[in-house]
XYZ file of C-alpha atoms in Angstrom:
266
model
C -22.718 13.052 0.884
C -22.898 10.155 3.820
C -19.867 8.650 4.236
C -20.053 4.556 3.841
C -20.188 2.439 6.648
C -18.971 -1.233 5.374
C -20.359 -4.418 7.122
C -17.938 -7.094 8.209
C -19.008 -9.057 4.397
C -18.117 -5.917 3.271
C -14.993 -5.489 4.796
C -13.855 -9.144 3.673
C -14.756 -8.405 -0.085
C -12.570 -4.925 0.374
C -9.678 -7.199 1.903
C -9.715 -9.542 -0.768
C -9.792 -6.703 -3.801
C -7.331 -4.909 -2.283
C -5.214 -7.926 -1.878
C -5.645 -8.436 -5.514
C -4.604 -4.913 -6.601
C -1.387 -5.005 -4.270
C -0.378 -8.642 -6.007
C -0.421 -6.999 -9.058
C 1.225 -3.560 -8.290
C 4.011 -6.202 -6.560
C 4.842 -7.613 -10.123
C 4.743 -4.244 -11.977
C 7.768 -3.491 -9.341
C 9.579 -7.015 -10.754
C 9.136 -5.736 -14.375
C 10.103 -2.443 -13.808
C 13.662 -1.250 -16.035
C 15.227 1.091 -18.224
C 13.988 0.568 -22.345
C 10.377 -0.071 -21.408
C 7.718 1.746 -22.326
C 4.851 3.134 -20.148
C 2.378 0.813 -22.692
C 4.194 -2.159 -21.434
C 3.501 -1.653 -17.792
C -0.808 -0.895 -18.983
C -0.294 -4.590 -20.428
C 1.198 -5.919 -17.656
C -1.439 -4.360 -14.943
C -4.415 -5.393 -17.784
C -3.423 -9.061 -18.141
C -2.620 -9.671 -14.709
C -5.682 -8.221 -13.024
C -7.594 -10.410 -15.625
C -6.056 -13.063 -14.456
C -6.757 -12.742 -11.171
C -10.717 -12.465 -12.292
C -10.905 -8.948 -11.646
C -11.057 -5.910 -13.868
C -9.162 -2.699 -14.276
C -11.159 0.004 -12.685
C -9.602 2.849 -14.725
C -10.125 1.547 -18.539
C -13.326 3.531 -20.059
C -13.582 5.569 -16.313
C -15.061 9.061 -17.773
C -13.229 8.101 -20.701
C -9.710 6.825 -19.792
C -8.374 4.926 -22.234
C -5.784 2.521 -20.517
C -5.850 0.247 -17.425
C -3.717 1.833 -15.220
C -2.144 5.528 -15.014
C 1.478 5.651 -15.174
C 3.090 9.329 -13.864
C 7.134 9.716 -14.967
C 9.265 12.077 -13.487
C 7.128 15.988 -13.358
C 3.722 13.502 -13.928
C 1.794 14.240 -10.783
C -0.663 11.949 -12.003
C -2.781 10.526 -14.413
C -0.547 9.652 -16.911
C -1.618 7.599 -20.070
C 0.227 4.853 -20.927
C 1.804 5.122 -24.435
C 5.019 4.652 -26.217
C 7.012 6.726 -23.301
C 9.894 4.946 -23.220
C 11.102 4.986 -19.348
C 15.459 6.105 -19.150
C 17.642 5.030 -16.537
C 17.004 7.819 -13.643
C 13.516 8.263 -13.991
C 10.532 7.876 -11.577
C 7.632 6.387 -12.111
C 4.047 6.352 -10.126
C 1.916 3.211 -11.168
C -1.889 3.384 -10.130
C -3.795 0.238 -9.932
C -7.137 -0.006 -9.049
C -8.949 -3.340 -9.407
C -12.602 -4.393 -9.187
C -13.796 -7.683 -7.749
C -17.203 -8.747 -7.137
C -18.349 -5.246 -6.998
C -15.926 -3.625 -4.847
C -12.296 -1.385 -5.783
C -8.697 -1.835 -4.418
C -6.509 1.001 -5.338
C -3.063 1.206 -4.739
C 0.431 2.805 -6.094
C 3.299 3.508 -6.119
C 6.717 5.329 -7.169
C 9.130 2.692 -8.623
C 12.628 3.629 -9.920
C 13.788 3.058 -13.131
C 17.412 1.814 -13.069
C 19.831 4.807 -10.676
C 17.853 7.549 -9.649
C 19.274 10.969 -8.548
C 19.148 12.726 -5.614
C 16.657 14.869 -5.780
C 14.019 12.213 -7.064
C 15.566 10.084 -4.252
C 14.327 12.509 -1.833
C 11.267 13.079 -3.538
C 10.395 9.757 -3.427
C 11.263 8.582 0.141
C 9.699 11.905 1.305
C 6.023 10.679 -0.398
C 6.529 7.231 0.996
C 7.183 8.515 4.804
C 4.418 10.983 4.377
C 1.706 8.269 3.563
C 3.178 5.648 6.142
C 2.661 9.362 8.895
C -0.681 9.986 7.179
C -1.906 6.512 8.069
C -0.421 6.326 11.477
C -3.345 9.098 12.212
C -5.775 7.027 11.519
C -8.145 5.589 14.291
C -11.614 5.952 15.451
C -12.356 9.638 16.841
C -9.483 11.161 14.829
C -10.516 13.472 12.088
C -9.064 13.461 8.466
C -7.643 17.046 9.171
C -4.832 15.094 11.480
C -4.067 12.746 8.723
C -3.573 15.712 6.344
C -1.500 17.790 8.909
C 0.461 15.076 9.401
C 1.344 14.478 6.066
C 1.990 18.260 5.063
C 3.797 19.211 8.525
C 6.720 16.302 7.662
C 6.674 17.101 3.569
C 7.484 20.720 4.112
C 9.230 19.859 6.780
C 11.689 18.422 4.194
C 11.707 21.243 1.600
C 8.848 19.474 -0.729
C 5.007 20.163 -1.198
C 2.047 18.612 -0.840
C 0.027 18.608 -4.166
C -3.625 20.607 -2.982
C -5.448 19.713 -6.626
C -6.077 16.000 -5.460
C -7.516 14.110 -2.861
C -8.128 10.817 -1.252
C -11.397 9.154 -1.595
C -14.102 7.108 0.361
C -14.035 3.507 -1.727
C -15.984 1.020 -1.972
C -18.680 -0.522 -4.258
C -17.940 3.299 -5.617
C -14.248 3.903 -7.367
C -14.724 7.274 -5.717
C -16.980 8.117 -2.862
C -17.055 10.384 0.192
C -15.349 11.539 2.558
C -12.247 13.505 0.718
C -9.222 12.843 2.007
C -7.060 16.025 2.102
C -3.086 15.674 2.236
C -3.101 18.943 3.773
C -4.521 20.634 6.627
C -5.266 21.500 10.829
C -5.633 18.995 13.439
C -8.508 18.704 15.026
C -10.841 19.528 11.843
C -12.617 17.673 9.016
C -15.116 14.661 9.134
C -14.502 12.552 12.597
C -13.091 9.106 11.091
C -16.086 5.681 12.462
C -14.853 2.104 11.913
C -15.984 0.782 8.991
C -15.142 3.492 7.007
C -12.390 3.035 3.895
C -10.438 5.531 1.698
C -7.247 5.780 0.202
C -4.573 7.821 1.519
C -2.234 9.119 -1.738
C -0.109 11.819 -1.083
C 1.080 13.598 -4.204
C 4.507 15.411 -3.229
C 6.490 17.913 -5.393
C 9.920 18.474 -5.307
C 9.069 22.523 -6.288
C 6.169 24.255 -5.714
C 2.532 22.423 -4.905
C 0.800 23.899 -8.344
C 0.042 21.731 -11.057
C -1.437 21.798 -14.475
C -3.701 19.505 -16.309
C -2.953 18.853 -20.040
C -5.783 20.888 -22.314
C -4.951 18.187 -25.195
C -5.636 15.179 -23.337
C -7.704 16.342 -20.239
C -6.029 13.718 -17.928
C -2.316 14.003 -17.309
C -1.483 16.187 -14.462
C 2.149 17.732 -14.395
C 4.357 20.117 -11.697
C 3.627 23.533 -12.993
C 7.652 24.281 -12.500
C 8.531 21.009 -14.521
C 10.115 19.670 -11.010
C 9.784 15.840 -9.859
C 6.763 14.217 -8.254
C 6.109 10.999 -6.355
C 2.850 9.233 -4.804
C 2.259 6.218 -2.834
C -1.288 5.265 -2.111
C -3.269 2.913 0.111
C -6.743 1.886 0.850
C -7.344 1.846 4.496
C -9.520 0.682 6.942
C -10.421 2.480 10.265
C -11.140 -0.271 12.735
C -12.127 -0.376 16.357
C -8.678 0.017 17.628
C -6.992 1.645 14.870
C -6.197 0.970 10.928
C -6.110 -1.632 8.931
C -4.282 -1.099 5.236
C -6.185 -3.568 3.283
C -3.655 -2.982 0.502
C -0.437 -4.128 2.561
C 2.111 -6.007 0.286
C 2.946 -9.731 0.996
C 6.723 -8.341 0.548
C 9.111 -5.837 -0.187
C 8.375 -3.856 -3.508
C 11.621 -4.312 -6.092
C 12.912 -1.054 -7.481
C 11.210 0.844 -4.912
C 10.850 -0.269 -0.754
C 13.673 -2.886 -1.316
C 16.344 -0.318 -1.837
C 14.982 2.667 0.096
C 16.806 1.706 2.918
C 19.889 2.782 0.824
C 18.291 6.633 0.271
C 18.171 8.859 3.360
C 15.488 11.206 2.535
């Protein structure tokens, strides 16, 4: 499949979606606490990407039923928001995707839920490092194979795993389009990145081993074959002329996630 090449009016209608989507995923981290359910945050997302005069991407996608996926604690990802009610200690991933005149933001991330331990510290500051060294790969010439060395190098690295089931995606006027975006692999190989192009970056990193499982009752949620803790952070990026552009950058720090990692030493 060709891999998209965006025009500059392009590019300006993927800046301002993904500026919507981050906005949103910014007040899912102010809402975030212990005694709320995972149905609260889909109601949260839902009403505030209306709002904003968008629409959630994942609601009726290949039959999803809710507006955003929510992932706690061994939830690689996918989850369905329902009447989980989130406990002090937990983890949760949050994945919003937006659509706005014709064109998809998508963005998450791993928030925690009141005093987490150490191991899903770890877990968690070990997915956010990986993406931020994923990106850092990006430029025109590189090839995705550096951004997924990069990211699996540093993960195991640190005693975690990178999650092979799942990818990053070419997006677009398409929720998901080519080029795959592996969080694993050798330098030097895969599709040479061209300005213009976007995709996410969303590394999904497991505390225990990389294998997961997909639920055979509801054929979405994605768990840690071991039952161990997950995290993912996700951008959409765009390889410009001189490097990368994240087009899903936050105006500020996310509460209950980047505005007390500082405190966690990975």
């Amino acid at each position: 499949m060709a891999v998209d090449i965006k025009s500059p009016r392009e590019i300006e209608l993927m800046r301002t979606v993904c500026h919507l989507a981050a906005e949103t995923l910014l007040l899912v981290g102010e809402k975030i606490r212990p005694g709320m359910t995972t149905d609260e945050i889909d109601r949260i997302v839902h009403e505030d990407t209306l709002r904003q005069g968008a629409r959630p991407a994942p609601l009726h996608y290949k039959g999803f039923p809710k507006s955003v996926c929510t992932s706690v604690n061994d939830v690689v990802c996918h989850g369905i928001p329902d009447g989980t009610v989130l406990r002090d200690g937990d983890i949760v991933n949050v994945d919003v995707t937006h659509v706005y005149e014709g064109f998809h933001g998508d963005t998450s991330a791993t928030f925690y839920v009141g005093t987490p331990s150490p191991h899903a510290r770890h877990v968690v500051e070990v997915a956010r490092h990986g993406l931020d060294l994923g990106i850092a790969e990006v430029r025109e010439g590189a090839r995705l194979g550096d951004v997924g060395a990069a990211i699996q190098e540093y993960v195991e690295a640190q005693g975690c795993s990178v999650v092979r089931d799942f990818v990053g995606h070419g997006i677009g006027r398409k929720f998901h389009d080519a080029p795959q975006v592996k969080h694993h692999g050798k330098r030097g190989t895969g599709d040479r990145l061209r300005a213009g192009m976007t995709f996410t970056i969303e590394p999904m990193v497991n505390i225990g081993g990389w294998e997961v499982d997909v639920d055979p009752k509801d054929k979405w949620t994605v768990r840690t074959v071991d039952g161990t803790l997950s995290a993912q952070f996700e951008h959409t990026v765009l390889v410009t002329r001189t490097g990368v552009e994240v087009l899903t950058a936050r105006s500020r720090p996310l509460r209950n996630s980047e505005n007390v990692a500082a405190l966690f030493v990975a």
